[in-house]
mmCIF file of N, CA and C in Angstrom:
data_model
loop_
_atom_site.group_PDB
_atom_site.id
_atom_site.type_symbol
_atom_site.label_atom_id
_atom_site.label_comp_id
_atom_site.label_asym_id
_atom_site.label_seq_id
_atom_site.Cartn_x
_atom_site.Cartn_y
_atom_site.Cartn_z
ATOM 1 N N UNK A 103 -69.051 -108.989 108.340
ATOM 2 C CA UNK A 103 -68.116 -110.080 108.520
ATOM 3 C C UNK A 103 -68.419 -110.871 109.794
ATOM 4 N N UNK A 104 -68.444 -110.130 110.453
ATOM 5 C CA UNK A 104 -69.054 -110.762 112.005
ATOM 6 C C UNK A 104 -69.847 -111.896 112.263
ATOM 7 N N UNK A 105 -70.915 -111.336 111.059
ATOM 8 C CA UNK A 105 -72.413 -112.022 111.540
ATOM 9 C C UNK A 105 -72.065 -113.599 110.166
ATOM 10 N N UNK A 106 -71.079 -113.122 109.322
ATOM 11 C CA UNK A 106 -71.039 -114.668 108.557
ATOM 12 C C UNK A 106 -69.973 -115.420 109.347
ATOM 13 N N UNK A 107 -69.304 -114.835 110.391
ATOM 14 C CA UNK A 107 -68.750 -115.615 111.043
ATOM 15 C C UNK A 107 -69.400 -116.476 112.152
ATOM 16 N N UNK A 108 -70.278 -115.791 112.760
ATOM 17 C CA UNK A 108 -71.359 -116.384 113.401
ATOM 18 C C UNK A 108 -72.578 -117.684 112.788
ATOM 19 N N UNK A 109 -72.813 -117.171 111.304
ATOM 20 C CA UNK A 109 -73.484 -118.433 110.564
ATOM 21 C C UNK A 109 -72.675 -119.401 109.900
ATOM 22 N N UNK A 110 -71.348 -118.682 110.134
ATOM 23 C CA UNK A 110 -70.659 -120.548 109.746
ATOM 24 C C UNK A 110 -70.136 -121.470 110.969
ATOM 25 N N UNK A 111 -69.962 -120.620 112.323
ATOM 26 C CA UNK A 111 -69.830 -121.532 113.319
ATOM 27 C C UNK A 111 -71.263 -122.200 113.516
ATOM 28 N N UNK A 112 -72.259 -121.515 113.605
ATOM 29 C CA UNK A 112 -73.938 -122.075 114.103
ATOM 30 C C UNK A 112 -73.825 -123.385 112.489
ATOM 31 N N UNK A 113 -73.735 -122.738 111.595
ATOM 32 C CA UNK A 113 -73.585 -124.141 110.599
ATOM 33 C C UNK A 113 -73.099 -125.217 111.279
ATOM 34 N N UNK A 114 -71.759 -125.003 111.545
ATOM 35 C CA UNK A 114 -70.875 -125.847 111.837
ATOM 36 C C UNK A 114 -71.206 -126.908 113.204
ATOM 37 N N UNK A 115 -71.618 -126.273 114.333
ATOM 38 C CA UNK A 115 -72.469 -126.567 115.478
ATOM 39 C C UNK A 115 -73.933 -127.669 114.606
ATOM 40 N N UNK A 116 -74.356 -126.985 113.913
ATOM 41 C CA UNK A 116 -75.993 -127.466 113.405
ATOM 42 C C UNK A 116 -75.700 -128.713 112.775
ATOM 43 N N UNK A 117 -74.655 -128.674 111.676
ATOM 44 C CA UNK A 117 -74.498 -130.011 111.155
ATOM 45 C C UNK A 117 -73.574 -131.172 111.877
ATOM 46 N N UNK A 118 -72.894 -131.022 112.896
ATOM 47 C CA UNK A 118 -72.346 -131.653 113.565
ATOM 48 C C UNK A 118 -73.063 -132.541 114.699
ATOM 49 N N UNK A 119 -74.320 -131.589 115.103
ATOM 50 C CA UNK A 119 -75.425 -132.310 116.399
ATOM 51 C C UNK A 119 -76.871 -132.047 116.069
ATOM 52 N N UNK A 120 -76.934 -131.902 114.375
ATOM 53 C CA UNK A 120 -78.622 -132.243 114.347
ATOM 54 C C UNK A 120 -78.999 -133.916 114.753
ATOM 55 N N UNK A 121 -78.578 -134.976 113.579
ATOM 56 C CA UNK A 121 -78.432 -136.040 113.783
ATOM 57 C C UNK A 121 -79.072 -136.329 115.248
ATOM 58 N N UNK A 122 -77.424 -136.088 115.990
ATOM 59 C CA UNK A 122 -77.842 -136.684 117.726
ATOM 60 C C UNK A 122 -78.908 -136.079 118.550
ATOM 61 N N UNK A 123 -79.237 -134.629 118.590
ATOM 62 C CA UNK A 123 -80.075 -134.225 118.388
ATOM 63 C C UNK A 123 -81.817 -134.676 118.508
ATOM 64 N N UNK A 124 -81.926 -134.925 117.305
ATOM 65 C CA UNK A 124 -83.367 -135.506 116.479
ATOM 66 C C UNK A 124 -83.283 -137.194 117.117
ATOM 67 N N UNK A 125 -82.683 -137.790 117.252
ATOM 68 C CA UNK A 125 -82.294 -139.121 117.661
ATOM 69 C C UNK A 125 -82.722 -138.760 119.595
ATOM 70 N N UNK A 126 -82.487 -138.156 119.847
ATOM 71 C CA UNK A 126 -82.418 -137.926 121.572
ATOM 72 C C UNK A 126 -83.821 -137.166 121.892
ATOM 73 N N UNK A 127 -84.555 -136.797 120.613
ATOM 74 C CA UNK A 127 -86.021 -136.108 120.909
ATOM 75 C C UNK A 127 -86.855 -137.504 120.526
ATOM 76 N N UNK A 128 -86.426 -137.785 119.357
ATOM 77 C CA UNK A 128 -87.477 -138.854 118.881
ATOM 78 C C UNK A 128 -87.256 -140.444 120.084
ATOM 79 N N UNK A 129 -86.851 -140.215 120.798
ATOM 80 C CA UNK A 129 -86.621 -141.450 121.634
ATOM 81 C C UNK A 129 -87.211 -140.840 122.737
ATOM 82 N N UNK A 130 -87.742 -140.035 123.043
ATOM 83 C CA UNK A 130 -88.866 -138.835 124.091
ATOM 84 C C UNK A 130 -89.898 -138.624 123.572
ATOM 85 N N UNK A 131 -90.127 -138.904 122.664
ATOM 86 C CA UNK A 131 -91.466 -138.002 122.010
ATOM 87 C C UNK A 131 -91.733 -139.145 120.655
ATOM 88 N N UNK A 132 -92.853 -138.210 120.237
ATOM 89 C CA UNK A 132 -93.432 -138.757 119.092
ATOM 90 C C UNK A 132 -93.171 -138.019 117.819
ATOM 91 N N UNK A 133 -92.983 -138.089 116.598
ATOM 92 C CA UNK A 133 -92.172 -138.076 115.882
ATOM 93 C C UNK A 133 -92.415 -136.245 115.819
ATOM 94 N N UNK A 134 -93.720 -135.817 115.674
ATOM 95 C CA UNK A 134 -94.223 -134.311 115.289
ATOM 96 C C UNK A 134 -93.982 -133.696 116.727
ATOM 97 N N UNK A 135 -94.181 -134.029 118.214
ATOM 98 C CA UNK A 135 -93.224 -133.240 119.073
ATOM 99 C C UNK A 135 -91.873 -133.409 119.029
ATOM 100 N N UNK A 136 -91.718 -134.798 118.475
ATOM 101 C CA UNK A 136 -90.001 -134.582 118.499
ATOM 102 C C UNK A 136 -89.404 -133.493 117.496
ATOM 103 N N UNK A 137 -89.988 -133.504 116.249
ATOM 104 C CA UNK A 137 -89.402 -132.261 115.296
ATOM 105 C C UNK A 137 -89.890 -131.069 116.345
ATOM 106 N N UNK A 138 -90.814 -130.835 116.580
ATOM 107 C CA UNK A 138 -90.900 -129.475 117.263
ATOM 108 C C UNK A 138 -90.172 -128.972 118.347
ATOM 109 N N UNK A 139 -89.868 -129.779 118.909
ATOM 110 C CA UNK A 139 -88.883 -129.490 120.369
ATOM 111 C C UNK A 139 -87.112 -129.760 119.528
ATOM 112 N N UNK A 140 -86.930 -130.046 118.525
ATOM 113 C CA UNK A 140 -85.808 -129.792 117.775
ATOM 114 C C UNK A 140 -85.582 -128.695 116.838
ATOM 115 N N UNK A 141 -86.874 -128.556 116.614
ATOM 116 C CA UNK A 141 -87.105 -126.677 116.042
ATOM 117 C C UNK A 141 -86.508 -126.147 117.007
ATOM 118 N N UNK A 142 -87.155 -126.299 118.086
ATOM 119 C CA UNK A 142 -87.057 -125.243 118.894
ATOM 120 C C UNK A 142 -85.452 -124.893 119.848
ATOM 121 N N UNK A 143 -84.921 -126.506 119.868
ATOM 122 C CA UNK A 143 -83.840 -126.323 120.180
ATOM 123 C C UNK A 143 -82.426 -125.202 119.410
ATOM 124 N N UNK A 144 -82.956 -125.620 118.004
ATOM 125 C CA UNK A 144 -82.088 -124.569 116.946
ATOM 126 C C UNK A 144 -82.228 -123.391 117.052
ATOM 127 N N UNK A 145 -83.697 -123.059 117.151
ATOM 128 C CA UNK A 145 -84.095 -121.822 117.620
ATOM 129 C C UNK A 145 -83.280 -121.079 118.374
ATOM 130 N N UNK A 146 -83.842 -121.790 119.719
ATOM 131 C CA UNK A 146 -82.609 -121.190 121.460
ATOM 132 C C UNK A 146 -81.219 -121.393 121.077
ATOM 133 N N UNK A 147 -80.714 -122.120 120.021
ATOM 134 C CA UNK A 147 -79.442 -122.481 120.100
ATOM 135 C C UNK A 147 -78.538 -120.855 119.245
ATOM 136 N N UNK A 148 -79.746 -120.821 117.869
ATOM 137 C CA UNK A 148 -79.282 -119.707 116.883
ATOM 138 C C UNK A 148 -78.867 -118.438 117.915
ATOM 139 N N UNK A 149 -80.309 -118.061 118.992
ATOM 140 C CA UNK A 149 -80.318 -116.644 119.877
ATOM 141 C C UNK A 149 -79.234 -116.602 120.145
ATOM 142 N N UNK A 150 -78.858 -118.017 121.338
ATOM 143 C CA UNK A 150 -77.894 -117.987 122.441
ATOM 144 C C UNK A 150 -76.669 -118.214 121.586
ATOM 145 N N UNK A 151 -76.395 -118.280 120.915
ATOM 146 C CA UNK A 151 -75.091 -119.006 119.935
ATOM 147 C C UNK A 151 -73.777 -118.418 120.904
ATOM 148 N N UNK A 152 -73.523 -117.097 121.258
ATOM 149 C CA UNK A 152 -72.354 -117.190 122.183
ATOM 150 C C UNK A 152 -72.338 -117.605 123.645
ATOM 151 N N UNK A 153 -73.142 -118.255 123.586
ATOM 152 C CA UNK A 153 -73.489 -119.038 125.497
ATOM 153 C C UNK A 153 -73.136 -120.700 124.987
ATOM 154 N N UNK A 154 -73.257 -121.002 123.758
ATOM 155 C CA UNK A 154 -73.005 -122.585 123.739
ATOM 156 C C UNK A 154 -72.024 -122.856 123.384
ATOM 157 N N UNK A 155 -71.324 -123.298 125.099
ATOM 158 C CA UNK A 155 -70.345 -124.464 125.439
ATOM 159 C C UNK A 155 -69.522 -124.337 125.021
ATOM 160 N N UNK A 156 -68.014 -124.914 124.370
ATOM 161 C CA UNK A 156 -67.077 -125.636 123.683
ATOM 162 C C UNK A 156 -67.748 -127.265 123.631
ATOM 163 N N UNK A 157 -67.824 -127.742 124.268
ATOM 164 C CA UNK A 157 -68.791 -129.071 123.428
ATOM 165 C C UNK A 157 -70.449 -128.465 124.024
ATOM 166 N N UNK A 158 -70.560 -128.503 122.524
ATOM 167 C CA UNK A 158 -72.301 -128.149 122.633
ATOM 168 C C UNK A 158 -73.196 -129.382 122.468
ATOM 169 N N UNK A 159 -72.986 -130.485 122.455
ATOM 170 C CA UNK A 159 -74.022 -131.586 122.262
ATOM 171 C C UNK A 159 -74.434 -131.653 124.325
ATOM 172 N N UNK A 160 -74.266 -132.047 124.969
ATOM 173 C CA UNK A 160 -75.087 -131.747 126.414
ATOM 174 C C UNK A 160 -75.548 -130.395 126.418
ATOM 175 N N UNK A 161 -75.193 -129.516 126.152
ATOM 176 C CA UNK A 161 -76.210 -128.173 126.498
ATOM 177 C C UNK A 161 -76.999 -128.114 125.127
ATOM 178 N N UNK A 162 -77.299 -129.063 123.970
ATOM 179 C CA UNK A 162 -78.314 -128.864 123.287
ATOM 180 C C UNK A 162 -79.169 -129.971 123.575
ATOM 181 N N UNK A 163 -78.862 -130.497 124.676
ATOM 182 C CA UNK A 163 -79.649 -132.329 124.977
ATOM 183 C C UNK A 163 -80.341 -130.996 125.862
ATOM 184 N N UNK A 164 -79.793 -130.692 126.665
ATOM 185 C CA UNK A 164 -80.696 -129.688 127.638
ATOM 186 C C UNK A 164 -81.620 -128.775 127.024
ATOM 187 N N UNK A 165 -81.292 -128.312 126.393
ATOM 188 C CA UNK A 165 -82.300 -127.251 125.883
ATOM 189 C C UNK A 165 -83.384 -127.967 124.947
ATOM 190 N N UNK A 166 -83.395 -129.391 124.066
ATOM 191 C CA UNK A 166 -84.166 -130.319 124.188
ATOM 192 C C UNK A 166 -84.899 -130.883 124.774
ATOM 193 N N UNK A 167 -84.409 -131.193 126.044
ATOM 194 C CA UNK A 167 -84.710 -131.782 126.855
ATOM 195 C C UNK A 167 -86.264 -130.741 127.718
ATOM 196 N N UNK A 168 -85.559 -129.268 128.121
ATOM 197 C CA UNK A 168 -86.541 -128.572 128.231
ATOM 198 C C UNK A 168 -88.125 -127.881 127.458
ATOM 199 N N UNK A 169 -87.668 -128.300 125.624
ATOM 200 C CA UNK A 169 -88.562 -127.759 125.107
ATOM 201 C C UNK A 169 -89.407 -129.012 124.905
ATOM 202 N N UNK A 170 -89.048 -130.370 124.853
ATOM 203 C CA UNK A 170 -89.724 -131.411 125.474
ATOM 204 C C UNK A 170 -90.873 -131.384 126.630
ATOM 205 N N UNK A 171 -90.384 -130.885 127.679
ATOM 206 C CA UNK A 171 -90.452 -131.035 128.935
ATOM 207 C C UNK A 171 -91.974 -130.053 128.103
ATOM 208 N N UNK A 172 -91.985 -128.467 128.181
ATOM 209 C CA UNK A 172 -92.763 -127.448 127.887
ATOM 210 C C UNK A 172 -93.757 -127.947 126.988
ATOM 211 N N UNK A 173 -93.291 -128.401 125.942
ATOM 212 C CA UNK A 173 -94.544 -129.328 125.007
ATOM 213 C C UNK A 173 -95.300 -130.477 126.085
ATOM 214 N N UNK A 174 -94.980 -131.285 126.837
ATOM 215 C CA UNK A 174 -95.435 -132.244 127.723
ATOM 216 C C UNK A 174 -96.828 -131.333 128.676
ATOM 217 N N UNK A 175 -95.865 -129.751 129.298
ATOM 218 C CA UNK A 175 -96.716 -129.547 130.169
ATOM 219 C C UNK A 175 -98.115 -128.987 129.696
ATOM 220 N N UNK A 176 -97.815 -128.145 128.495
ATOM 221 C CA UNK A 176 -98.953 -127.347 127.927
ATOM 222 C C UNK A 176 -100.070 -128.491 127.209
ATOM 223 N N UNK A 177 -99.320 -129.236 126.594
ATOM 224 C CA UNK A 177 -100.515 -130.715 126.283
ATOM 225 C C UNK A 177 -101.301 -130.969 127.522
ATOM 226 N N UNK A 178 -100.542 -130.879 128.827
ATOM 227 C CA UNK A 178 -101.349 -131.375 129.884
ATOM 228 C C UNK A 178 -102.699 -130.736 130.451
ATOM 229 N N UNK A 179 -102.424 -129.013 129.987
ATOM 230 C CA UNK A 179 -103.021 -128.233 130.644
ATOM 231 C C UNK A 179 -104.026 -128.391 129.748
ATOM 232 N N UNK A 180 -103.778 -128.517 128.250
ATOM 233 C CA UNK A 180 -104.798 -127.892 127.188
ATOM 234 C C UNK A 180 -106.125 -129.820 127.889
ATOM 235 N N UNK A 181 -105.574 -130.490 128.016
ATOM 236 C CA UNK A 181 -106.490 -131.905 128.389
ATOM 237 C C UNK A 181 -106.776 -131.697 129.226
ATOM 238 N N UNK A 182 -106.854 -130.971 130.650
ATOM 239 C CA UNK A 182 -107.293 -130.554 131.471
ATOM 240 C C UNK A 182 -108.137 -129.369 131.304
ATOM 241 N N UNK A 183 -108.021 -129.048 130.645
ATOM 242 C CA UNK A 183 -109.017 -127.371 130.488
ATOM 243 C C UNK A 183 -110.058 -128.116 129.773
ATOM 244 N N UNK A 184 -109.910 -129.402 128.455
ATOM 245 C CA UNK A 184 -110.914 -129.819 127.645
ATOM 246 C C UNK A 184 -111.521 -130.399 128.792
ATOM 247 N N UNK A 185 -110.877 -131.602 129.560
ATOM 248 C CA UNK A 185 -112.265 -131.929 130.343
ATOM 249 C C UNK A 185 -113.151 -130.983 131.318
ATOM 250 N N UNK A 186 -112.390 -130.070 131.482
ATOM 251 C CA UNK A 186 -113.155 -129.151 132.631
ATOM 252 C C UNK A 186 -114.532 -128.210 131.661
ATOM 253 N N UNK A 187 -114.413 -128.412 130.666
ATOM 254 C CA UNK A 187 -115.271 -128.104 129.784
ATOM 255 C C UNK A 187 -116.098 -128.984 129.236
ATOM 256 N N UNK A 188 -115.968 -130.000 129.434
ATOM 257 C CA UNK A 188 -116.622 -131.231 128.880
ATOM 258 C C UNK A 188 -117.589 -131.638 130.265
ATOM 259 N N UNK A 189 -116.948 -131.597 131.177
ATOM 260 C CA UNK A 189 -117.789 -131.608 132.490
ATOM 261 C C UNK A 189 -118.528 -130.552 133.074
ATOM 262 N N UNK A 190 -118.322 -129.746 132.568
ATOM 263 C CA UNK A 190 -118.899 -128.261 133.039
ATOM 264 C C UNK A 190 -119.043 -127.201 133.774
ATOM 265 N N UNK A 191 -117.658 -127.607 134.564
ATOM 266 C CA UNK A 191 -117.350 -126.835 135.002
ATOM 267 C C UNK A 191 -116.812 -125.314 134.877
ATOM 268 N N UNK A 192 -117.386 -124.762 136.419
ATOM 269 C CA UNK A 192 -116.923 -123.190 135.403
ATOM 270 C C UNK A 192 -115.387 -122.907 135.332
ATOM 271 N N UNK A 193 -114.986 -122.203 134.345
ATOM 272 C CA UNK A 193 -113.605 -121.999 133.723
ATOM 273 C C UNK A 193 -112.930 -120.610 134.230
ATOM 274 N N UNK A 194 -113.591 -119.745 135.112
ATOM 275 C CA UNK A 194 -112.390 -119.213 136.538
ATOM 276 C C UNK A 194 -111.278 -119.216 136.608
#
């Protein structure tokens, strides 16, 4: 009983702030990081489900906002490691 009480509030949460959500990634990103950093927000959102809020739309902009952020940095590193390989440097 517990746990369908738990998937009809996370329902309830999910269909209420996918929308704004997907709208607040895709205005950051490009359309395939924006779905992914909105995966991922549902993701952290499903785990944490008793940590989110009474209004959960700002603490799911945040946790957006961060898996944004994480997609940004690791793109950066992986273009930095290609040129350091492309130039030839040693990889240390």
């Amino acid at each position: 009983m517990l746990r369908s009480n738990r998937e009809a509030g996370f329902r309830q949460v999910y269909e209420a702030n996918y929308d704004r959500v997907l709208a607040y990634s895709l205005r950051r990103a490009d359309p395939q990081d924006a779905q992914d950093a909105v995966a991922e927000t549902w993701l952290v959102a499903w785990r944490g489900f008793d940590e989110i809020p009474g209004e959960p739309l700002p603490w799911l902009f945040g946790v957006c906002r961060k898996a944004l952020s994480n997609k940004r940095r690791s793109q950066g590193r992986r273009v930095a490691l290609q040129d350091r390989i492309a130039a030839g440097a040693p990889l240390h």
